[in-house]
Coordinates of C-alpha atoms in Angstrom, one line a residue:
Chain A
X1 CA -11.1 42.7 -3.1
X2 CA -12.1 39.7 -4.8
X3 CA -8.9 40.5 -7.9
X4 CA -6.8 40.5 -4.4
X5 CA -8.4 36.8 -3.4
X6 CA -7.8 35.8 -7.0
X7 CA -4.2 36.9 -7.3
X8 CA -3.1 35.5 -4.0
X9 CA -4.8 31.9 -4.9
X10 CA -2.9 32.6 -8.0
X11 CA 0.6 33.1 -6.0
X12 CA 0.0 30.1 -3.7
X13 CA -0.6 27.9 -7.3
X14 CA 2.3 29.2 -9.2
X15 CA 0.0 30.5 -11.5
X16 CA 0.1 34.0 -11.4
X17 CA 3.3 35.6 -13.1
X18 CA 5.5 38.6 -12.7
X19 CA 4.4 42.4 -12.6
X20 CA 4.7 42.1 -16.6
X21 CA 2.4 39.5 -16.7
X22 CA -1.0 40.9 -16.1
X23 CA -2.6 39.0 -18.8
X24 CA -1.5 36.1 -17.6
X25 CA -2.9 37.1 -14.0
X26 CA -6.1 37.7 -15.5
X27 CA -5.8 34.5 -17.8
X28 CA -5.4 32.1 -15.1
X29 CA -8.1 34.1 -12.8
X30 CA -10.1 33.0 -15.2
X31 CA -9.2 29.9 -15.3
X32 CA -9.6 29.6 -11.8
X33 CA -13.4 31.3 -12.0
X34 CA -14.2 28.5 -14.6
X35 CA -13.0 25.8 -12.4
X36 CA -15.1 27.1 -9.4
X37 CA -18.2 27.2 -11.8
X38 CA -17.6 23.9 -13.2
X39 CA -17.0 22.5 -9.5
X40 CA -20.5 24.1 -8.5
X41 CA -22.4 23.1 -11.7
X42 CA -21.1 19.2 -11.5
X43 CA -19.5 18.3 -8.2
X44 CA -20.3 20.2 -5.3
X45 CA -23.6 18.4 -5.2
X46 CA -22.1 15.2 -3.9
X47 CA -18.6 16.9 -2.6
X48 CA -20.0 19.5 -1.1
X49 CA -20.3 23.2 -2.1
X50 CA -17.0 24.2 -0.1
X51 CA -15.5 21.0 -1.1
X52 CA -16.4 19.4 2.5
X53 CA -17.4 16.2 1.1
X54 CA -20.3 13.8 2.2
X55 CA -20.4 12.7 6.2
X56 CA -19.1 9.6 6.8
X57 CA -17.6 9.7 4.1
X58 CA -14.2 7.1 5.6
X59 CA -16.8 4.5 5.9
X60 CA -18.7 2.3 3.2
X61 CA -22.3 2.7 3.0
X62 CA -24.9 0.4 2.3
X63 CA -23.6 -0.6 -1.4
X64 CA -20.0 -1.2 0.3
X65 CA -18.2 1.9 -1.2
X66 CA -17.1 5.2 -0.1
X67 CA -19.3 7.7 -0.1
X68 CA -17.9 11.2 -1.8
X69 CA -15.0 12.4 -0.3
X70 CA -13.5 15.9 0.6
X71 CA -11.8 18.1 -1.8
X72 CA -10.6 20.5 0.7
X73 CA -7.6 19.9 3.1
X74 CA -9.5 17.4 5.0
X75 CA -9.8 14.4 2.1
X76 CA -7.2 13.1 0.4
X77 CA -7.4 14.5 -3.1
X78 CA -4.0 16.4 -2.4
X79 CA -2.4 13.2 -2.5
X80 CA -2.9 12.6 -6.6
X81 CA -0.8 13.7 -9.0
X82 CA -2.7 16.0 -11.6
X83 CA -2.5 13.1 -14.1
X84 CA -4.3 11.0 -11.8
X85 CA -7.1 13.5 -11.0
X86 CA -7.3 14.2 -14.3
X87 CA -8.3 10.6 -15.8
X88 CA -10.9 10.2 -12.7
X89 CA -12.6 13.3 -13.7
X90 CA -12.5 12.3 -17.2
X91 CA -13.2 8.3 -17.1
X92 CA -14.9 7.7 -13.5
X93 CA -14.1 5.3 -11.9
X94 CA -15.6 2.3 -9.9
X95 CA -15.0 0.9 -6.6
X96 CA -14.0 -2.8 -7.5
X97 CA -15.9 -3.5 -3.9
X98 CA -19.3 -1.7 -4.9
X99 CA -22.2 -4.0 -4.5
X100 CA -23.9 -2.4 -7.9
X101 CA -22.3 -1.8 -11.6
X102 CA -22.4 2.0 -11.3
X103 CA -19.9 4.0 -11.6
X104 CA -19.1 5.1 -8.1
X105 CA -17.3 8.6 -9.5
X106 CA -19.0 9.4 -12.8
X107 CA -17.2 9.9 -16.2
X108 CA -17.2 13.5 -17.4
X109 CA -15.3 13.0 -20.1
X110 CA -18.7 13.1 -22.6
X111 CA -19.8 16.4 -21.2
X112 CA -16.6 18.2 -20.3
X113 CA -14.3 20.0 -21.9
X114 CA -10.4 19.0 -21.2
X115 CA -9.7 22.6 -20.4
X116 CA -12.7 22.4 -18.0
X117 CA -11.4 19.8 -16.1
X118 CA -8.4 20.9 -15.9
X119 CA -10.3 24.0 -14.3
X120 CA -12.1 22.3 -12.2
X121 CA -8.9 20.7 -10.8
X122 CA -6.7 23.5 -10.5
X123 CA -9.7 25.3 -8.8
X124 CA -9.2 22.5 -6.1
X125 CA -5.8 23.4 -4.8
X126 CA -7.5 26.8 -3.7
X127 CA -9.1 24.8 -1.0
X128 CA -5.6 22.8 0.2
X129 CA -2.8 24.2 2.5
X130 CA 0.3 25.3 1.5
X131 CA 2.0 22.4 2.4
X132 CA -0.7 20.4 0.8
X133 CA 0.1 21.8 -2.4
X134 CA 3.7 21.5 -2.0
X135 CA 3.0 18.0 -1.9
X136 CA 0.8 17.6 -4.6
X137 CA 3.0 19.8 -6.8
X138 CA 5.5 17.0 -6.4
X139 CA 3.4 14.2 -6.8
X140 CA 2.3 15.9 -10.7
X141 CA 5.7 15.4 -11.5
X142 CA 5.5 11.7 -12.1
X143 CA 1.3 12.2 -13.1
X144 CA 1.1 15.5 -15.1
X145 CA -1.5 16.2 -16.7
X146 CA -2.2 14.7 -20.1
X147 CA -1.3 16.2 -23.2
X148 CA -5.2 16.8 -24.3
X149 CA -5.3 19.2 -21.1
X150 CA -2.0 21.4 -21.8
Chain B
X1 CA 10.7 -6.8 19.2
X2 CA 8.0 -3.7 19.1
X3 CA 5.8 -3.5 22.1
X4 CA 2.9 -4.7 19.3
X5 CA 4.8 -7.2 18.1
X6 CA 4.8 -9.1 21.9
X7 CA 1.3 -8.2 22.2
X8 CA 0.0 -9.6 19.3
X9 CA 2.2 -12.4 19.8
X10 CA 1.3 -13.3 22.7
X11 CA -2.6 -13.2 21.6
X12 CA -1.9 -15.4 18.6
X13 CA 0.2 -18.1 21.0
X14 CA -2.8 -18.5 23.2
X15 CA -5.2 -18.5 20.6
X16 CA -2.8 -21.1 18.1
X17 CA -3.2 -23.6 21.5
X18 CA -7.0 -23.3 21.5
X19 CA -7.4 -24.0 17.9
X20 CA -5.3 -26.8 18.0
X21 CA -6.8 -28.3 21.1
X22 CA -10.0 -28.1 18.9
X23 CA -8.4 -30.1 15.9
X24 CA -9.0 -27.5 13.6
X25 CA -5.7 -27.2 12.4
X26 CA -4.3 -30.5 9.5
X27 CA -1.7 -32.7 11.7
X28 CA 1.6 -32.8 9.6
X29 CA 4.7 -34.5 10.0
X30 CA 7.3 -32.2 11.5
X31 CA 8.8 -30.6 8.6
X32 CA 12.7 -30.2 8.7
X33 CA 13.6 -27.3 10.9
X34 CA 16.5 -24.8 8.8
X35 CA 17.3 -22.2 11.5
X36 CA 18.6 -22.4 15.1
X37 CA 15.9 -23.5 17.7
X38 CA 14.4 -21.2 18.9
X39 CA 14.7 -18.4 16.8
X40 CA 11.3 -17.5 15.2
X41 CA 10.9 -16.9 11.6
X42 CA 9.8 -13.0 10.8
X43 CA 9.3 -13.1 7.6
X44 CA 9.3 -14.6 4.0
X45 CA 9.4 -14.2 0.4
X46 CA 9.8 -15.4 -3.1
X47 CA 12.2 -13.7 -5.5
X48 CA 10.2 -14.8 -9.0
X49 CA 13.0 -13.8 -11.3
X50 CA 15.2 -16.2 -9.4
X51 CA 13.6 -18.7 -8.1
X52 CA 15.2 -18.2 -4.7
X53 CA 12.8 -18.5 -1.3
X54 CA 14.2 -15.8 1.3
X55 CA 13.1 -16.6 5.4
X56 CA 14.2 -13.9 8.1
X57 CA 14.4 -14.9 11.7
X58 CA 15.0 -11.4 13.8
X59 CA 18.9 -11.5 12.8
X60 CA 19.5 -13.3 10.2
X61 CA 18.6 -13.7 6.7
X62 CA 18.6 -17.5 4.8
X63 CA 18.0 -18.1 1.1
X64 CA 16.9 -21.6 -0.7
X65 CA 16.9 -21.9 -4.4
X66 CA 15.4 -26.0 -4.0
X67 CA 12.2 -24.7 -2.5
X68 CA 13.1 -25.1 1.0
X69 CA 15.4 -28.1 1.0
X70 CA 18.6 -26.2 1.6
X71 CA 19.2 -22.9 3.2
X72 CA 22.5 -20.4 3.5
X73 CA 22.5 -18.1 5.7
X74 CA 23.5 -14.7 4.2
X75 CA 26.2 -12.2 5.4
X76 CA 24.5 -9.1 6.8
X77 CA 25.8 -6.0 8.2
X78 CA 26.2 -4.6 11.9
X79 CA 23.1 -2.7 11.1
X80 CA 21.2 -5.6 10.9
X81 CA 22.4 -7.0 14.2
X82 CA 21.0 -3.4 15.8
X83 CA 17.6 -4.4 15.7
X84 CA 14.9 -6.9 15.1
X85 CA 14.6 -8.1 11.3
X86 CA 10.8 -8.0 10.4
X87 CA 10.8 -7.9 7.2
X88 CA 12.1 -9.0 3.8
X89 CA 11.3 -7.5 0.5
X90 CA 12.1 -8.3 -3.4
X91 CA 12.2 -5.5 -6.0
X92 CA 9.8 -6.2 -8.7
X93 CA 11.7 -8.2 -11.8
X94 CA 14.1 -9.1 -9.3
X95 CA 17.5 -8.9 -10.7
X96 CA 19.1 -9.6 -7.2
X97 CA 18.0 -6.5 -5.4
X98 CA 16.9 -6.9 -2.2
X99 CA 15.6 -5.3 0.9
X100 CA 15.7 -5.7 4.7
X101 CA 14.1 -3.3 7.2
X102 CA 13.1 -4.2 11.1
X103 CA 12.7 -1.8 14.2
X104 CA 16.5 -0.3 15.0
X105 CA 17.7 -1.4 11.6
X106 CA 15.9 1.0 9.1
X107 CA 15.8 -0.3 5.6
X108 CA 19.1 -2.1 4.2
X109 CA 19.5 -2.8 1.2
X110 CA 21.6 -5.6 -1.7
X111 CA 22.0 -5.2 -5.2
X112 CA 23.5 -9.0 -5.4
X113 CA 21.1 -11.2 -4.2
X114 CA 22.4 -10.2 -0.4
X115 CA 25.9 -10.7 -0.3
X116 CA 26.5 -7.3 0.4
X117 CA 24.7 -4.1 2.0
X118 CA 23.7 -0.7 2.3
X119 CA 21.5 1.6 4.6
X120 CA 18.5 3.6 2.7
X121 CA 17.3 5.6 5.4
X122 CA 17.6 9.3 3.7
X123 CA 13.8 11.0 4.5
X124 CA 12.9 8.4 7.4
X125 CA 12.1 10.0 10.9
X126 CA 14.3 6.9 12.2
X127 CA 15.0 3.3 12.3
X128 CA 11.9 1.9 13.6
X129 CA 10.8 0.4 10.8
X130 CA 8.2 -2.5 11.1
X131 CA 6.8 -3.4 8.4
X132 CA 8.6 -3.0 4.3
X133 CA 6.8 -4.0 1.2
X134 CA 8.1 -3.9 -2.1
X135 CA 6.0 -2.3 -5.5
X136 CA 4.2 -5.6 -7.2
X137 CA 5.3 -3.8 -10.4
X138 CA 7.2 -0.8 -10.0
X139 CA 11.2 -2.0 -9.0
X140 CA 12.3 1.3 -8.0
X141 CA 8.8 1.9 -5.8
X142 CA 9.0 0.5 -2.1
X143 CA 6.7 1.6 0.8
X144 CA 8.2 2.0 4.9
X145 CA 5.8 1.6 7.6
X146 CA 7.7 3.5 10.5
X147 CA 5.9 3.1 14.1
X148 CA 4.1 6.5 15.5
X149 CA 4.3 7.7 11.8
X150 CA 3.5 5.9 9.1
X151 CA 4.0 5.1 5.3
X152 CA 6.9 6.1 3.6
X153 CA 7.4 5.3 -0.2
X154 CA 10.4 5.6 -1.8
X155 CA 10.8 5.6 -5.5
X156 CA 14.5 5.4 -6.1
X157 CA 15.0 2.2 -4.5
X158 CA 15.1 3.7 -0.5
X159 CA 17.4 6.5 -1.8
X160 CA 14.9 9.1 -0.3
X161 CA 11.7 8.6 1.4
X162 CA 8.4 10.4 1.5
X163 CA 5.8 10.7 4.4
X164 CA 2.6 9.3 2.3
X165 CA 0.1 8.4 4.5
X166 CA -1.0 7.5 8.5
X167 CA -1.5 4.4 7.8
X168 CA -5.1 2.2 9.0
X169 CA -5.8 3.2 12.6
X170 CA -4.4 0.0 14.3
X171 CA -0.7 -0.5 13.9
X172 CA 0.5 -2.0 10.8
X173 CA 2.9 -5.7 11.6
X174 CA 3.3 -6.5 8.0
X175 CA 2.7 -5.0 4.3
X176 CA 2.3 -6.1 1.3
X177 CA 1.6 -4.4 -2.3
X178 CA -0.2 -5.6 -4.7
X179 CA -1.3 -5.4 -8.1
X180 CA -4.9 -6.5 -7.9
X181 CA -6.8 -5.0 -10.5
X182 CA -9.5 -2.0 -9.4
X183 CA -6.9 0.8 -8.0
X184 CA -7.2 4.2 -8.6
X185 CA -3.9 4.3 -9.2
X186 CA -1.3 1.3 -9.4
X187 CA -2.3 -1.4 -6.7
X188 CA -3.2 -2.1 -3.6
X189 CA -1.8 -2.4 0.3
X190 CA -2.8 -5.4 2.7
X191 CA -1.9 -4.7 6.2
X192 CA -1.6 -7.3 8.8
X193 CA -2.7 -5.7 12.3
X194 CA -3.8 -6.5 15.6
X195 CA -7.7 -6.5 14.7
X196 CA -7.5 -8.3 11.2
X197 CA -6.6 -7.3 7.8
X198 CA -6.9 -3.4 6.3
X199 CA -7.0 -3.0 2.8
X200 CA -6.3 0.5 0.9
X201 CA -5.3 1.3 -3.0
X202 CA -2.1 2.5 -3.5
X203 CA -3.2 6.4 -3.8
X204 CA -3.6 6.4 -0.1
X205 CA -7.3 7.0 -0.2
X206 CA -8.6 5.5 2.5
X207 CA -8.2 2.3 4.5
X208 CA -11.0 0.0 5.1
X209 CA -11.1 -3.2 7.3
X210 CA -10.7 -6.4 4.8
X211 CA -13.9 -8.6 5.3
X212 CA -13.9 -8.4 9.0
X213 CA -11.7 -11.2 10.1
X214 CA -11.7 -9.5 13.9
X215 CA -8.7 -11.1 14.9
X216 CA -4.6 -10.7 15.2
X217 CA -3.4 -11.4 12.0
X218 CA 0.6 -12.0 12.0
X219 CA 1.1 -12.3 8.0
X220 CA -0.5 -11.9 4.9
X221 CA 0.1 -12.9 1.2
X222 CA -1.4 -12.8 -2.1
X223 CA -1.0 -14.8 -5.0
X224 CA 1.0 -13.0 -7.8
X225 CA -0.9 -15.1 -10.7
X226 CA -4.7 -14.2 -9.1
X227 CA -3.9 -11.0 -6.9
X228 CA -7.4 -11.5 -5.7
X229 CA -6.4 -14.3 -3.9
X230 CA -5.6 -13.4 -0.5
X231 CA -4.3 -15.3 2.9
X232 CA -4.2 -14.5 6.2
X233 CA -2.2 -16.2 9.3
X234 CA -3.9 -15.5 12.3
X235 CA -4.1 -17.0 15.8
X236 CA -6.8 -19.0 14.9
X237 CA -5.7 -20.4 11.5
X238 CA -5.0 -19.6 8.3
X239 CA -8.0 -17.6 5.7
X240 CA -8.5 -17.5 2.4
X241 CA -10.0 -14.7 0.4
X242 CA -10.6 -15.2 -3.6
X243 CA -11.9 -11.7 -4.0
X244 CA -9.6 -9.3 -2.2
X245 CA -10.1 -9.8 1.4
X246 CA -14.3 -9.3 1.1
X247 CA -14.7 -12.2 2.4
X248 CA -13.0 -14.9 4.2
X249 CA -12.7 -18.8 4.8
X250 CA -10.6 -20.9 6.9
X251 CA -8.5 -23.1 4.8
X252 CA -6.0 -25.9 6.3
X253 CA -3.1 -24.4 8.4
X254 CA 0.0 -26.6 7.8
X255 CA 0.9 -26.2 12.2
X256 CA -0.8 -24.9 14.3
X257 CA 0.6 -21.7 14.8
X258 CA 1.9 -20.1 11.0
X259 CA 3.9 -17.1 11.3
X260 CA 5.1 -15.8 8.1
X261 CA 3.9 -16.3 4.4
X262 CA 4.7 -16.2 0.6
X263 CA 3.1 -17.2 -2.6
X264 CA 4.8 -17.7 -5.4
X265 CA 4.3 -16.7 -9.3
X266 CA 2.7 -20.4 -10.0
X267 CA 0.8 -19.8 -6.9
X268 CA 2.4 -22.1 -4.5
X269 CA 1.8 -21.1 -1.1
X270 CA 4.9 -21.2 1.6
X271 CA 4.0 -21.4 5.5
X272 CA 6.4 -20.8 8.3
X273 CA 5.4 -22.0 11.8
X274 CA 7.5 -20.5 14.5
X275 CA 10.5 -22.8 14.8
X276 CA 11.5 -22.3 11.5
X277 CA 9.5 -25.2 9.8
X278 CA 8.3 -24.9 6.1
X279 CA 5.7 -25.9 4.5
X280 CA 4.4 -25.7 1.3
X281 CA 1.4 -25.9 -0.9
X282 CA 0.3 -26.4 -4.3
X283 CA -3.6 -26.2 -3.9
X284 CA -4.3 -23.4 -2.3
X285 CA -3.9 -24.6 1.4
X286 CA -5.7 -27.9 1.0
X287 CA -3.1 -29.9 1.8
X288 CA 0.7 -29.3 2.8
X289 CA 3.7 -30.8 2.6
X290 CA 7.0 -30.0 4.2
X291 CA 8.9 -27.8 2.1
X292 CA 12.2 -29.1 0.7
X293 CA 11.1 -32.8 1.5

């Protein structure tokens, strides 16, 4: 059942690849598995286990920035371009409004792998709509990835 | 006119008469008026590369290039006379390409400097478009507020256009883009509406009120030299914010009602009140003088 999950999260990415492809298939299932166990070891903590983000998340807290948003079809994260994603993941980033110095998304470019991130990202679009994706697949075309994560 | 536009209008005429009642607002001497009485001015901007000031009443479009001494009126199309002109836009590095865009008109658009033009509406749900800003840096990259829908971006120069974003939730009267530093991606949105100014980066992720002005705001401009130098033209007089619309302060308005606003690359600030009077000024808004005199 779950190989069936896989392959159809697979399918809806444009990952998975024609009946002669099965290594590929397995390849980018476990690509996809690597990218749910990054996203539970490092993000879901403040995005949320199922990607559902912190509440109240639209408005800034106390520090005057936003708290974590959604990764699923609810947030906005279908919007960027995989190029985009990827350099947030990788270098942080802070919200020029925050009240502190911190980093209001945290670098994990020391602890990650690029192929992890890349994981971690492409495990994301599991959680968008169709449409969603179509979107996002255009918007990588002007932000690919980087060459360090191809 | 959209049925926001006369609202908020009509808001910021009562309000302009309070404030001026209340001497808040610098007396100046009536600058010279460049378009026909009575017909408002929608919009303005500064073409850097240039030099040329460009003021929109709601059909027509008028260009200086003595900073608002002189003014010819440019040809437009039928199109333009279909609707209400709201806005004006300048590609990025210039080079004479120019945009127009208003409720029944779409967006038009000249590649010389306005003499002639051409509809970009290809991906719009129609031609109510209200607000039309132009990429601070990008020329090809220009973004389409449409009413009931929201932001469209095109990045081919209007050739197609691509749903992007909702928009804040109070209707949007103008837009700007900018490239203050601290976006996520490549800038930043202002949005003049009804209950101040909203603020949002340029990935669409999220738009937050700008320092709680809680007021109509008719225009908004930043300066191109310090992007996080902000102003607002509301009812009740014109705002300054130095650090990206956190935080405001009133600042001398030049009359007593300003409708329209552009700053250029050296950070001179232009003010059009409703008759078509310019003013202008070098110090940011401490004091004005009529533009072109």
């Amino acid at each position: 059942m779950r190989n069936v999950r896989t392959f159809s999260a697979l399918a809806l990415l444009g990952l998975a690849t024609t009946a002669h492809g099965g290594e590929s298939v397995s390849a980018n299932a476990r690509h996809l598995d690597t990218g749910h166990r990054v996203y539970r070891a490092q993000c879901g903590a403040c995005h949320g286990a199922q990607g559902e983000g912190a509440a109240r998340w639209e408005r800034p807290d106390g520090q005057g920035e936003l708290p974590p948003p959604p990764h699923d079809s609810r947030g906005h994260t279908w919007k960027h371009g995989d190029g985009m994603l990827y350099r947030i993941v990788r270098d942080g980033w802070r919200d020029p409004f925050n009240k502190t110095e911190r980093l209001t998304m945290p670098a994990f470019g020391p602890t990650l792998a690029p192929r992890d991130i890349r994981a971690v990202i492409d495990y994301l679009k599991t959680l968008w709509t169709p449409a969603q994706r179509r979107f996002q697949r255009e918007e990588s075309r002007r932000m690919p990835y980087p060459p360090e994560a191809r | 006119m959209t049925g926001a536009h006369r609202r908020l209008a009509s808001a910021l005429s009562g309000a302009a008469i309070a404030v001026l009642a209340a001497g808040l607002t610098t007396a100046h001497a009536a600058a010279p008026r460049s378009v026909p009485q009575g017909a408002e001015v929608t919009a303005l901007a500064f073409d850097g590369a240039s030099r040329t000031l460009l003021k929109t009443t709601a059909d027509a479009l008028y260009r200086s290039v003595d900073q608002g001494r002189d003014w010819t009126r440019l040809p437009l199309p039928a199109a333009a006379r279909r609707g209400h002109i709201a806005a004006v836009a300048v590609s990025a590095r210039g080079k004479g390409v120019l945009y127009l865009a208003g409720p029944g008109i779409g967006v038009l658009r000249s590649d010389d400097g306005g003499q002639h033009w051409s509809p970009r509406n290809q991906g719009l749900p129609g031609r109510e478009v209200v607000a039309l800003a132009a990429h601070a840096d990008q020329p090809g990259t220009l973004y389409a507020y449409v009413s009931s829908h929201g932001i469209y971006r095109s990045e081919n120069g209007g050739g197609h256009w691509r749903l992007m974003d909702r928009g804040p939730r109070t209707d949007i009267l103008q837009l700007i883009h900018s490239n203050m530093p601290g976006s996520m991606q490549t800038g930043w949105f202002f949005a003049a509406t009804a209950k101040g100014v909203s603020r949002s980066m340029d990935c669409f992720c999220g738009w937050r009120d700008a320092g709680g002005l809680g007021r109509g705001v008719r225009a908004v401009a930043y300066d191109p030299g310090q992007p996080r130098r902000v102003y607002a033209a509301t009812g009740e007089g014109l705002f300054l914010s130095t650090n990206g619309g956190e935080q405001w302060v009133r600042v001398n308005a030049p009359a007593a009602k300003v409708v329209a606003l552009a700053v250029t690359r050296s950070g001179a600030l232009y003010a059009a009140a409703p008759d078509g009077a310019l003013f202008r000024s070098v110090d940011q808004a401490r004091t004005w003088e009529a533009a072109g005199a």
